[in-house]
Every structure is written in structure tokens, then in C-alpha cells.
XYZ file of C-alpha atoms in Angstrom:
667
model
C 0.000 0.000 0.000
C 1.238 3.483 -0.766
C 2.152 5.623 2.215
C -0.685 8.065 2.978
C -0.353 11.076 5.243
C -3.359 12.074 7.274
C -4.089 15.368 8.898
C -4.533 14.957 12.647
C -7.612 16.875 13.804
C -7.755 17.660 17.542
C -10.727 16.169 19.372
C -11.433 19.506 21.023
C -11.098 22.674 18.899
C -8.726 25.347 20.121
C -11.038 28.216 20.995
C -9.991 31.849 21.031
C -11.600 34.544 23.143
C -11.451 38.206 22.111
C -13.026 41.487 23.155
C -13.877 43.355 19.940
C -15.234 46.879 19.476
C -18.651 47.170 17.792
C -19.741 50.447 16.197
C -23.307 51.555 15.504
C -25.088 50.235 18.632
C -27.458 52.779 20.172
C -29.890 50.866 22.380
C -30.649 47.554 24.052
C -32.322 46.337 20.871
C -29.081 46.927 18.962
C -26.898 45.017 21.405
C -29.387 42.156 21.636
C -29.586 41.921 17.841
C -25.797 41.934 17.410
C -25.423 39.266 20.083
C -28.170 37.132 18.551
C -26.578 37.331 15.098
C -23.117 36.432 16.384
C -24.413 33.464 18.343
C -26.157 32.191 15.216
C -22.876 31.946 13.289
C -21.213 28.552 12.965
C -17.905 28.440 14.798
C -18.858 30.870 17.558
C -19.091 29.158 20.931
C -20.514 32.182 22.743
C -20.874 35.928 22.257
C -21.788 38.535 24.884
C -22.358 42.132 23.784
C -21.891 45.054 26.176
C -23.885 48.141 25.166
C -22.058 50.466 27.569
C -18.586 49.442 26.414
C -19.680 49.032 22.755
C -17.857 45.681 22.689
C -18.508 42.002 22.047
C -16.756 39.263 24.031
C -16.544 36.430 21.496
C -15.309 32.870 22.039
C -14.863 31.164 18.683
C -13.085 28.458 16.697
C -10.714 30.240 14.258
C -10.671 27.134 12.045
C -14.394 27.553 11.364
C -14.898 31.306 11.307
C -12.658 34.337 10.967
C -13.003 37.818 12.396
C -13.522 39.136 8.860
C -16.497 36.799 8.379
C -18.002 38.063 11.645
C -17.459 41.642 10.483
C -19.149 40.917 7.143
C -22.169 39.334 8.821
C -22.640 42.270 11.200
C -22.226 44.681 8.287
C -25.269 43.086 6.644
C -27.471 44.172 9.570
C -25.996 47.658 9.851
C -23.164 47.360 12.411
C -19.387 47.566 12.178
C -16.803 45.380 13.935
C -13.362 46.942 14.393
C -10.799 44.213 13.643
C -8.200 46.158 11.649
C -4.982 46.965 13.507
C -4.689 50.375 11.841
C -8.146 51.442 13.052
C -7.827 53.052 16.460
C -11.065 52.578 18.388
C -10.345 55.459 20.753
C -9.712 57.787 17.807
C -12.930 56.627 16.108
C -14.933 57.152 19.295
C -13.303 60.544 19.850
C -14.281 61.685 16.351
C -17.795 60.310 16.841
C -18.094 62.143 20.159
C -16.971 65.440 18.598
C -19.444 64.975 15.743
C -22.221 64.193 18.229
C -21.342 67.267 20.282
C -21.366 69.541 17.223
C -24.728 68.193 16.085
C -26.217 68.582 19.570
C -25.050 72.213 19.738
C -26.407 72.940 16.258
C -29.695 71.220 17.098
C -30.107 73.417 20.166
C -29.642 76.431 17.909
C -32.397 75.223 15.575
C -34.594 74.284 18.543
C -34.333 77.691 20.204
C -35.120 79.439 16.918
C -38.160 77.229 16.210
C -39.422 77.505 19.794
C -39.058 81.300 19.708
C -41.269 81.443 16.596
C -43.766 78.844 17.841
C -44.191 80.632 21.205
C -44.405 84.082 19.536
C -41.279 85.249 21.334
C -40.193 86.719 18.022
C -42.332 87.736 15.044
C -41.406 86.839 11.479
C -44.706 87.759 9.863
C -48.123 86.128 9.719
C -49.068 82.544 10.553
C -48.151 81.291 7.094
C -44.709 82.933 7.129
C -44.051 81.622 10.669
C -44.952 78.060 9.707
C -42.890 78.203 6.529
C -39.891 79.567 8.462
C -40.198 76.773 11.042
C -40.505 74.259 8.202
C -37.178 75.395 6.717
C -35.417 75.389 10.105
C -36.834 71.974 10.965
C -35.808 70.543 7.597
C -32.245 71.808 8.069
C -32.216 70.236 11.522
C -33.453 66.899 10.166
C -30.884 66.878 7.367
C -27.806 67.900 9.371
C -28.497 66.871 12.972
C -30.939 64.003 12.513
C -29.718 62.385 9.308
C -28.068 59.459 11.104
C -31.367 58.410 12.685
C -32.924 57.945 9.258
C -29.875 56.200 7.778
C -29.764 53.693 10.631
C -33.530 53.200 10.654
C -33.451 52.444 6.919
C -30.633 49.905 7.362
C -32.638 48.237 10.113
C -35.795 48.221 7.986
C -34.226 46.529 4.966
C -32.995 43.766 7.262
C -36.369 43.349 8.921
C -35.403 44.802 12.317
C -35.823 47.978 14.348
C -34.065 49.874 17.132
C -34.240 53.164 19.008
C -33.336 55.095 15.858
C -36.452 53.609 14.248
C -38.615 55.219 16.943
C -36.857 58.580 16.581
C -37.083 58.493 12.784
C -40.778 57.562 12.826
C -41.780 60.157 15.420
C -39.866 63.058 13.867
C -40.938 62.154 10.318
C -44.612 61.958 11.320
C -44.395 65.271 13.216
C -42.610 67.011 10.360
C -44.748 65.628 7.514
C -48.067 66.298 9.260
C -46.903 69.817 10.135
C -45.821 70.378 6.532
C -49.237 69.199 5.326
C -50.969 71.594 7.738
C -48.719 74.474 6.676
C -50.001 74.329 3.105
C -53.406 72.655 3.433
C -54.484 73.229 7.058
C -57.114 75.865 6.333
C -58.621 74.004 3.384
C -58.796 70.590 5.099
C -59.316 71.386 8.804
C -60.391 75.023 8.895
C -63.284 74.384 6.543
C -64.581 71.754 8.999
C -64.236 73.977 12.021
C -61.315 71.950 13.398
C -58.504 73.903 15.067
C -55.190 72.833 13.568
C -51.544 73.227 14.625
C -48.043 72.498 13.416
C -45.537 70.524 15.495
C -42.253 71.559 13.957
C -41.072 72.367 17.481
C -41.728 68.738 18.488
C -39.737 67.295 15.564
C -36.810 69.584 16.373
C -36.905 69.082 20.135
C -37.084 65.282 19.831
C -33.802 65.259 17.886
C -32.286 67.855 20.212
C -33.082 65.965 23.401
C -32.068 62.575 21.967
C -28.713 63.962 20.817
C -28.212 65.709 24.159
C -29.075 62.528 26.029
C -26.597 60.519 24.005
C -23.928 63.164 24.529
C -24.452 63.052 28.295
C -24.470 59.235 28.186
C -21.112 59.196 26.393
C -19.601 61.600 28.912
C -20.931 59.560 31.814
C -19.892 56.232 30.273
C -16.332 57.511 29.994
C -16.340 57.389 33.774
C -17.410 53.732 33.801
C -14.288 52.811 31.805
C -11.898 54.804 34.013
C -10.445 51.656 35.611
C -9.311 50.293 32.240
C -7.826 53.658 31.233
C -5.996 53.859 34.561
C -4.503 50.388 34.013
C -3.523 51.241 30.448
C -1.938 54.452 31.693
C 0.487 52.444 33.854
C 2.488 51.354 30.826
C 4.911 53.953 29.407
C 4.992 54.624 25.670
C 8.781 54.365 25.331
C 11.716 52.592 27.001
C 15.470 53.109 27.447
C 16.970 50.291 25.342
C 20.575 49.434 26.250
C 22.774 48.438 23.288
C 26.483 48.000 22.582
C 26.417 50.839 20.075
C 26.755 48.740 16.921
C 24.273 48.911 14.079
C 21.352 46.560 14.542
C 22.420 45.547 18.054
C 19.531 44.991 20.454
C 21.274 44.458 23.754
C 24.386 43.640 25.685
C 25.201 41.541 28.655
C 28.719 42.630 29.480
C 30.427 45.881 30.410
C 30.436 47.472 26.938
C 26.991 49.014 27.233
C 27.712 52.532 26.166
C 24.573 53.305 24.159
C 21.059 53.881 25.434
C 18.400 54.502 22.790
C 14.818 55.670 23.279
C 12.595 52.969 21.769
C 8.786 52.594 21.462
C 7.625 49.718 23.641
C 5.948 48.159 20.585
C 9.442 47.430 19.208
C 10.764 45.666 22.328
C 11.558 41.968 22.130
C 12.274 39.280 24.736
C 15.988 39.370 25.576
C 16.348 43.153 25.235
C 18.235 44.965 28.007
C 16.196 47.882 29.375
C 17.116 50.594 31.834
C 14.613 52.303 34.128
C 15.487 55.378 36.180
C 14.001 56.731 39.427
C 10.418 57.962 38.962
C 9.907 55.975 35.744
C 7.596 53.016 35.170
C 8.858 49.630 34.012
C 7.646 49.071 30.415
C 7.621 45.236 30.175
C 8.115 42.168 32.390
C 11.672 41.031 32.956
C 14.469 39.734 35.171
C 16.828 42.056 37.044
C 20.493 42.057 35.976
C 23.486 42.773 38.185
C 24.315 46.449 38.579
C 28.062 46.160 37.952
C 27.984 47.443 34.364
C 25.958 50.564 35.273
C 29.219 52.353 36.096
C 29.965 52.706 32.388
C 27.375 55.442 32.041
C 26.377 56.331 35.618
C 28.318 57.609 38.553
C 29.470 54.987 41.088
C 27.227 56.656 43.652
C 24.148 56.145 41.479
C 25.043 52.565 40.608
C 25.472 51.635 44.272
C 21.973 52.747 45.286
C 19.856 49.584 45.603
C 16.872 49.785 43.261
C 13.501 49.947 45.056
C 10.327 49.237 43.093
C 6.769 50.220 44.033
C 4.466 47.347 42.946
C 1.325 48.561 44.737
C -0.537 49.288 41.506
C -0.248 45.591 40.532
C -0.035 43.661 43.808
C -1.608 46.048 46.300
C 1.459 45.828 48.567
C 2.116 49.383 49.849
C 5.863 49.161 50.596
C 8.490 49.480 47.858
C 10.504 46.295 47.355
C 14.283 46.102 46.901
C 15.199 44.279 43.695
C 18.252 42.066 43.422
C 19.813 40.186 40.535
C 17.427 37.507 39.285
C 14.287 39.104 40.762
C 11.217 39.536 38.584
C 9.928 42.995 37.651
C 6.480 43.725 36.183
C 5.271 46.199 33.571
C 3.504 49.200 35.072
C 5.403 49.211 38.386
C 7.543 52.222 39.311
C 11.217 52.520 40.274
C 11.302 54.665 43.424
C 15.061 54.857 43.869
C 18.210 53.641 42.153
C 18.657 52.768 38.497
C 17.421 49.388 37.370
C 18.519 47.315 34.393
C 16.693 44.137 33.442
C 16.342 41.661 30.621
C 12.897 41.594 29.021
C 11.101 38.253 29.320
C 7.494 39.099 28.342
C 6.473 41.972 26.052
C 3.306 43.279 24.407
C 0.148 41.332 25.235
C 2.072 38.712 27.245
C 2.957 40.927 30.214
C 1.211 40.565 33.555
C -0.278 44.069 33.143
C -1.690 43.187 29.713
C -3.152 39.990 31.190
C -4.817 41.976 33.985
C -6.241 44.496 31.493
C -7.575 41.662 29.342
C -9.191 39.984 32.364
C -10.919 43.213 33.411
C -12.086 43.937 29.850
C -13.482 40.434 29.440
C -15.184 40.601 32.824
C -16.756 43.963 31.975
C -17.904 42.567 28.638
C -19.522 39.473 30.158
C -23.219 39.268 31.011
C -24.935 38.828 34.326
C -27.740 36.210 34.236
C -30.394 38.915 34.710
C -29.216 40.625 31.511
C -30.291 37.626 29.421
C -33.919 38.323 30.304
C -33.489 42.016 29.497
C -32.018 41.150 26.096
C -34.960 38.925 25.213
C -37.332 41.756 26.088
C -35.260 44.261 24.105
C -35.549 42.199 20.910
C -39.338 42.621 20.849
C -39.527 45.986 22.612
C -39.356 48.334 19.609
C -41.907 46.392 17.498
C -44.172 46.301 20.561
C -43.878 50.067 21.020
C -44.712 50.663 17.350
C -47.777 48.440 17.787
C -48.851 50.368 20.923
C -48.369 53.643 19.072
C -50.521 52.425 16.164
C -53.173 51.180 18.593
C -53.169 54.576 20.331
C -53.722 56.295 16.976
C -56.631 53.987 16.070
C -58.324 54.313 19.474
C -58.275 58.115 19.323
C -59.869 57.994 15.871
C -62.511 55.541 17.102
C -63.290 57.795 20.055
C -63.550 61.095 18.195
C -63.442 60.425 14.472
C -61.468 62.581 12.059
C -61.935 65.590 14.335
C -59.488 63.920 16.725
C -56.893 63.203 14.022
C -54.423 65.855 15.333
C -54.792 64.457 18.862
C -54.378 60.897 17.562
C -51.136 61.792 15.777
C -49.828 63.740 18.787
C -50.478 60.800 21.126
C -49.007 58.218 18.745
C -45.840 60.285 18.315
C -45.510 60.767 22.088
C -45.677 56.998 22.620
C -42.999 56.396 19.975
C -40.661 58.892 21.608
C -41.090 58.111 25.276
C -40.777 54.328 25.060
C -37.001 54.227 24.814
C -35.330 50.890 25.583
C -31.962 52.591 26.199
C -32.359 52.882 29.977
C -33.325 49.215 30.183
C -30.321 48.194 28.078
C -27.870 50.316 30.059
C -29.134 49.253 33.488
C -26.997 46.125 33.885
C -23.798 46.727 31.847
C -23.083 50.185 33.293
C -23.312 48.886 36.858
C -21.152 45.879 35.958
C -18.492 48.028 34.301
C -18.246 50.318 37.315
C -18.349 47.454 39.825
C -15.709 45.335 38.098
C -13.584 48.435 37.505
C -13.883 49.392 41.163
C -12.785 45.869 42.103
C -9.721 46.209 39.863
C -8.816 49.448 41.619
C -8.863 47.495 44.883
C -6.576 44.824 43.340
C -9.455 42.356 43.003
C -9.682 40.745 39.561
C -13.125 39.289 38.828
C -13.311 36.853 35.904
C -16.883 37.536 34.767
C -20.243 39.026 35.646
C -21.591 35.725 36.929
C -18.774 35.566 39.492
C -19.536 39.127 40.606
C -23.189 38.205 41.093
C -22.393 34.950 42.932
C -19.925 36.314 45.514
C -22.651 38.180 47.409
C -24.426 34.884 48.202
C -21.440 33.501 50.136
C -22.336 32.260 53.624
C -19.462 29.808 54.153
C -15.790 30.245 53.289
C -13.072 27.591 53.208
C -9.512 28.933 53.313
C -6.179 27.187 52.861
C -3.612 27.857 55.585
C -0.066 27.706 54.235
C 0.664 30.431 51.699
C -2.868 31.830 51.874
C -3.683 32.584 55.492
C -0.041 32.478 56.500
C 3.093 33.675 54.761
C 6.291 31.706 54.154
C 10.124 35.309 53.713
C 13.098 32.208 53.943
C 13.249 31.299 57.685
C 10.235 28.968 57.404
C 12.024 26.905 54.775
C 15.117 26.628 56.995
C 13.248 26.234 60.276
C 9.928 24.501 59.764
C 8.699 25.703 63.155
C 8.428 29.322 61.958
C 5.224 30.517 60.265
C 3.772 33.958 60.506
C 0.082 34.943 60.109
C -0.376 37.379 57.211
C -0.896 41.048 58.167
C -4.598 41.922 58.524
C -5.575 38.225 58.289
C -7.358 38.280 61.664
C -9.097 41.542 60.781
C -10.327 40.017 57.502
C -11.677 36.909 59.239
C -13.459 39.053 61.843
C -15.058 41.123 59.058
C -16.331 37.937 57.415
C -17.760 36.701 60.710
C -19.505 40.051 61.212
C -21.175 39.514 57.817
C -22.535 36.177 59.016
C -20.066 34.111 56.963
C -18.808 30.915 58.613
C -15.078 30.388 58.014
C -13.292 27.018 57.863
C -9.492 26.663 57.730
C -7.856 23.665 56.035
C -4.280 22.612 56.738
C -2.027 19.672 56.039
C -0.255 20.339 59.347
C -0.718 18.410 62.544
C -3.649 19.316 64.753
C -1.671 21.333 67.302
C -0.164 23.759 64.780
C -3.399 24.090 62.792
C -5.366 24.871 65.951
C -2.849 27.537 66.990
C -3.066 29.322 63.629
C -6.880 29.120 63.625
C -6.977 30.702 67.089
C -4.593 33.490 66.035
C -6.797 34.239 63.000
C -10.064 34.085 64.987
C -11.341 31.220 62.830
C -13.882 29.040 64.690
C -13.631 25.912 62.501
C -10.570 24.115 61.173
C -9.469 20.772 59.747
C -5.913 19.464 60.082
C -3.862 16.866 58.201
C -6.037 17.238 55.093
C -5.185 16.110 51.579
C -6.367 17.918 48.401
C -9.383 15.619 48.107
C -10.283 16.348 51.736
C -10.564 20.071 50.927
C -12.901 19.282 48.062
C -14.929 16.972 50.328
C -15.344 19.771 52.910
C -16.573 22.156 50.200
C -19.099 19.625 48.930
C -20.209 18.733 52.456
C -21.001 22.390 53.184
C -22.847 22.625 49.864
C -24.960 19.599 50.774
C -25.951 21.482 53.930
C -27.338 24.238 51.708
C -24.375 26.594 52.017
C -23.094 28.841 49.247
C -19.360 28.166 49.562
C -16.354 30.289 48.598
C -12.915 28.640 48.528
C -9.675 30.608 48.938
C -6.363 29.006 47.962
C -3.033 29.578 46.281
C -1.580 26.234 45.222
C -2.050 23.250 42.935
C -3.289 21.271 45.918
C -6.203 23.730 46.229
C -7.367 23.438 42.605
C -9.831 20.589 43.269
C -11.587 22.518 46.022
C -11.486 25.735 43.978
C -13.184 23.989 41.067
C -15.874 22.517 43.328
C -16.726 25.754 45.171
C -19.582 28.075 44.218
C -17.057 30.926 44.207
C -13.318 30.288 43.817
C -10.779 32.866 45.022
C -7.034 32.636 44.318
C -4.136 34.623 45.705
C -2.264 36.545 42.997
C 1.069 35.408 44.384
C 0.001 31.750 44.043
C 0.346 29.262 41.202
C -0.949 29.788 37.672
C -3.152 26.687 38.063
C -4.996 28.178 41.033
C -5.434 31.523 39.247
C -6.720 29.784 36.104
C -9.370 27.846 38.032
C -10.413 30.784 40.204
C -13.245 33.182 39.408
C -11.669 35.887 41.577
C -7.978 36.680 41.973
C -6.604 38.808 44.820
C -3.471 40.628 43.695
C -1.125 40.754 46.663
C -1.615 39.186 50.060
C -4.164 41.427 51.818
C -7.017 39.121 52.839
C -9.247 42.131 53.605
C -9.934 42.121 49.862
C -12.217 39.089 50.432
C -14.866 40.969 52.480
C -14.317 43.915 50.124
C -15.221 41.716 47.140
C -18.351 40.398 48.854
C -19.448 43.909 49.834
C -18.808 45.246 46.328
C -20.796 42.361 44.837
C -23.784 43.196 47.043
C -23.650 46.897 46.114
C -23.235 46.199 42.383
C -26.108 43.720 42.173
C -28.245 46.068 44.275
C -27.455 48.843 41.786
C -28.454 46.605 38.860
C -31.807 45.881 40.493
C -32.354 49.592 41.159
C -31.576 50.480 37.553
C -33.846 47.788 36.120
C -36.679 48.734 38.476
C -36.635 52.394 37.482
C -36.147 51.581 33.788
C -39.247 49.363 33.745
C -41.299 51.674 35.972
C -40.434 54.571 33.671
C -42.019 52.803 30.686
C -44.986 51.419 32.659
C -45.889 54.909 33.921
C -44.933 57.094 30.979
C -46.402 55.172 28.019
C -50.024 55.515 29.247
C -49.457 59.202 30.026
C -48.046 59.783 26.559
C -50.986 57.911 24.986
C -53.426 60.326 26.643
C -54.903 58.026 29.301
C -55.637 60.964 31.696
C -58.282 62.190 29.208
C -60.436 59.176 30.112
C -60.606 60.504 33.693
C -61.387 64.086 32.739
C -57.804 65.308 33.071
C -56.967 67.240 29.910
C -53.247 66.702 30.125
C -50.700 64.394 28.568
C -46.978 64.099 27.847
C -46.321 65.862 24.543
C -43.631 64.697 22.067
C -41.272 67.461 23.189
C -41.473 66.490 26.860
C -41.418 62.819 25.918
C -38.024 63.275 24.272
C -36.707 65.122 27.338
C -37.913 62.394 29.717
C -36.532 59.679 27.466
C -33.081 61.297 27.446
C -33.219 61.826 31.208
C -34.067 58.163 31.871
C -30.977 56.910 30.033
C -28.640 59.429 31.630
C -30.039 58.786 35.110
C -29.264 55.050 34.851
C -25.632 55.747 33.951
C -25.243 58.404 36.658
C -26.804 56.091 39.231
C -24.277 53.379 38.340
C -21.412 55.853 38.701
C -22.266 56.210 42.390
C -20.440 52.910 42.874
C -17.173 54.674 42.066
C -17.434 56.749 45.215
C -18.132 53.914 47.646
C -15.425 52.509 49.908
């Protein structure tokens, strides 16, 4: 038989997970539609779209689908996915924000002019001249300031869908067209029948003005929700001092002939490069410290003899600067406080610890809480439902009063279209999540996803490993096994957990006497000694069988079984990669007070989500009937007009974002 080569196909596909910017999303309907379309594509394992961040967290099989194919599919339904390296998302968003601001300012100019004419604050002639002037101003406003609403609404229509822009386009078009009809034919059609007629050019202008203003305020407020990511990104310098031997093309030196230091963009750095960092500067990439003997070639002996001290608090949470010796690890984003440091780069670009932390926070902010799934399902049918309610409102008014009530029917239908905005509902969950997860990152707590953030608050039992987690090991413990110190603030953290009603269990492989002594020092009421890895898992499962919601805290490979079994898994950032990979929450540094902090933050964030959703739903439940004219049935001749509907709609969206931002100022 001839020799035949066969391609080996892995049993399990290698999945990739990316956070990708999505342009063109304006409301909950948009984000739900983008997410639905992505999840329908073959090769995508899961996709979660975040309206606040304008991103999609996509897990996919690159052998079955490419990013370009995803982009093409989203383009068919009117959205853009930014996958090109030369397209800067921040620059795109900055230009979009400036354009939005300019249009909002211009729209206010048109609105003030139209309102001044409509309210007779200024006179431009008779009724006909006034209406024709408002028509021209309104048309200019629609073309320049409101054009995007119509473009997007048309794209949605040809693909059989609708979003918030559809409601804005419908309401402003109806207001403008009916007002235009009345301007030229009002007297002949309505006046001859004794019906008082009006124009609503002011409504068409004010709807666009308030919607644009609301979106502008949303964008400004949402910038605050992403402050944690920007702060992390700001830790990495743009350039580095690259040490070379002075020859052309040389990228480093390891001896004493290191006479040349060149300023290099960090994007050009490679593993193996020698980099110098001076006092007050941040370390650009991860690396290993070199000996300081060759610093004398371009620094004074006094400078070279100062031991380098590095502040790692922004990464680990440890407040004191740490002296670095030859062979020690240094991390991107940390700052040299004194001395001059030279190190050999080991990890650059997206492989540094800082880049990994940023990616974790971005992915967590882009993930969805379980409650958001319900909101998304509602959002998909919300706009069509609103259009149906608006049409029903129009028909009912005509049935009640006939053609005489046509102006009132149109006014009520337009008010319903405007006021029923799904934006507040769509922003309720992701804005709170972004702020909450960002706030956790500021406290050196890395939360893997939204589900983890929601689950932590339910914790009523906590199992904690002793060695390396509750206690610390400097070098004396290795030499003298009788020495083991309790971590600073460990007792305080355990007392805080007890005050919250959380029962704490300590697990240790040590003999009973030593384990009991540590448990007493830490104020932990329950402990188990001489346990094996499977015993830790058994304890977790035993507590779960008793109806407890269990969190497990560990730092080593021997904790991974228990971490995987727990309802919430928490790893120490100084522990093993295996523990951090399994864990849903990672504490950077060794301060165990971050555990009660994480639980408290989870409770506040989920509480904020519930607040936002409550007010978003109540807003629509209350305002839609008022806009439809329900008070008229009870003899109250009052309703929400299209102009006020647009103002309330904008306020509802902004209020949800501002409410979420309150989390930033909590301790």
C-alpha cells in the first residue's frame, strides 16, 4: 500500500476569546440583535455584547470562522466590527463624540429658533410665514443633525429589524410631515370643517435635540465607567530606554560594553532586550533584574550603588516598595522609586502581567450577568411592541372622536414612539457591571466575569487554605519549619467575614496542634488538620450539601480541586498559575481584607443593577399611558407631549448611567 499522510484533527477545537469593538449600537435592541446574530454563526461558541462598552466578548473556533467573516455578517445588519490593527477605536470614538457634540449644539440652535417662533417670542410675519420659516429650520435640523437616525432606521428596515433610531425616525418624520401638510393645506382641510389645527415643527426639532443631548451626556458619563481600564492602560509607558552595545542593529548587551542607550517605542521591544529604568519611571515590560556592575559605564558609582527599590502597589496592592536584586522579577507598570534598574525583558506586548490583567478586566466587563439575558430577550421585541402600541393609540383616538381627533391621535401616537425608549433598560446592567468590576480592579481584586460578581454576594461559608494563603512563608520557614507567621490583617479580615454572618473554615495539612494555633490566632472558629487535596474538596461539597453557598480561597495546585468545586473560587495573585486559572476571583497581593471587600462590592453592584432595572421598567410602565393620553379618560386634559417625551426619554438613560457611577465613590 502506498504511504498516505493524514491530517490529525484535535478532538477539542482550540477556541480563542477576544473582546472586539462594535460600532453603531445605540440601544438595548441593537446590542441584543448583534449578540443574537453572532451566536447564530457557525464556529462561535458564545458571544456577549456590552452596550455600555460598545464591545462584544466572542469565544470562537478560528478554524471555522474568521473575524472578517463576523465583520461581514454584522455589516449586513448595519453594524461595524473593528478588527483592523490600523483602526484606532479610541480615535474613532473621539471623532464620533466630537461629531455628536457639534450636532447637539447645532440642534439646540435650531430648537431655540423654532421655539421662539412657535411661542411668539419673536415675530417673522403672519401665521403662514411663521410656519414656513419653522418648516425650513426643521428641515435643516433633520438633514444635518438628525440624518443618522434615518440612515440607521433604513438599514434596520431593509434587514427586517428595528431599534431606538427607528422610533426617533418615525416620530420626527410623522411630526414634520403632518406639520408640513398643515402648513399648506391646514385651512382648506381642517379650517373648513371647524377643526382647530396646529403644526408641530417644534416637536420634531426638540425630539432630535433631546435625543442627541441625552446621548452626549451618556457618552460623557460612560467615559467614567471605563476609568479603571484607562488607569490600568496608563500604567504602561509609551517608550523605554533600550541598552545596546552601540553597533548597528544591536539589540542588547550583557557585558560591560553598554555605552549606548536609545529611546525605543515599547511596541518594538523583544524578549531578551536589556532595558534601563530610572528613578520615577515606570517599568515598560516584564523582565528579570540584571546585576548592577555594568551601570558604572554610564552612571556615577554613587548612582550605581543605590539599591533599586520598586513600588508594585498598583499591581499587587502591597504598599511598601521592594528592593530588587539580581534575578528578581519585575512587572510592567510598576515604578522605580530609587536607584537605576537594568533588566532583561522576558514578556512583552500582550504577554505581560499588566496586559493579562487588562484583558481579564475587559473580558469581565464585557460578560453578562444572568439577569441581563432576560433584558435582552425583552429588548428584541420591545421596539416592534412600542410601534404596535403607538398604532393602537392612533386607532383608538380615531374611534373615540373620528377625524376631528386626528391631530390628537397623531400627537399621542408620536408621544408613545418617543417616550418608550429601551436605552435605559439596556444600560441598566452593563453600566453597573463596568463600574463594579472596575472598582474591584482598583482594589486589586480581579473578577473573571459578571456571573462571578453576582455569585460572591451569596457567600455564607468560606473555606480557606492555611499555608501560603492565610499564612506567609520570607526564607526562615524553609530553613526552620517551626516558623510561620500569620499574614498582616488576616485576623481583621476573618473578623469582618464573621460580622457579615459568613462561617469560616481553615484547612491545613499540618498536625492538629499547629493548625489549631493558627486558627486561634486568625479568629477562625472551625478548622481541619492533616487534610489532603481531596479532603478540601470533600469539605466544600459537604457544606454545599448542607445548603451553604461556599467560597474557597487558595493559592496552590493542591487547592485546585476545592477551587473547582466551590460556588465561588478565590485565588491569591502570588500563588500558582493553576490556582489563578481555576479561580473566578484573583486577589493581587496578600491582603485578605480584599475578600470581604469583594463580597461587599458584589452586594452593592447587584443592588445597583436591580435599582436600575426597576426604574427603567417603571419609567415605561408609567410614561407610556401618560403619553398615549390616558388621563383624558378621567377628565384630566393633560398628557406628555412629544417634546417632553423626548426630554424624559433622554433623562431616563442618563439617570441610569449616573446612578451606576455612584459605585465609584463607595469605599
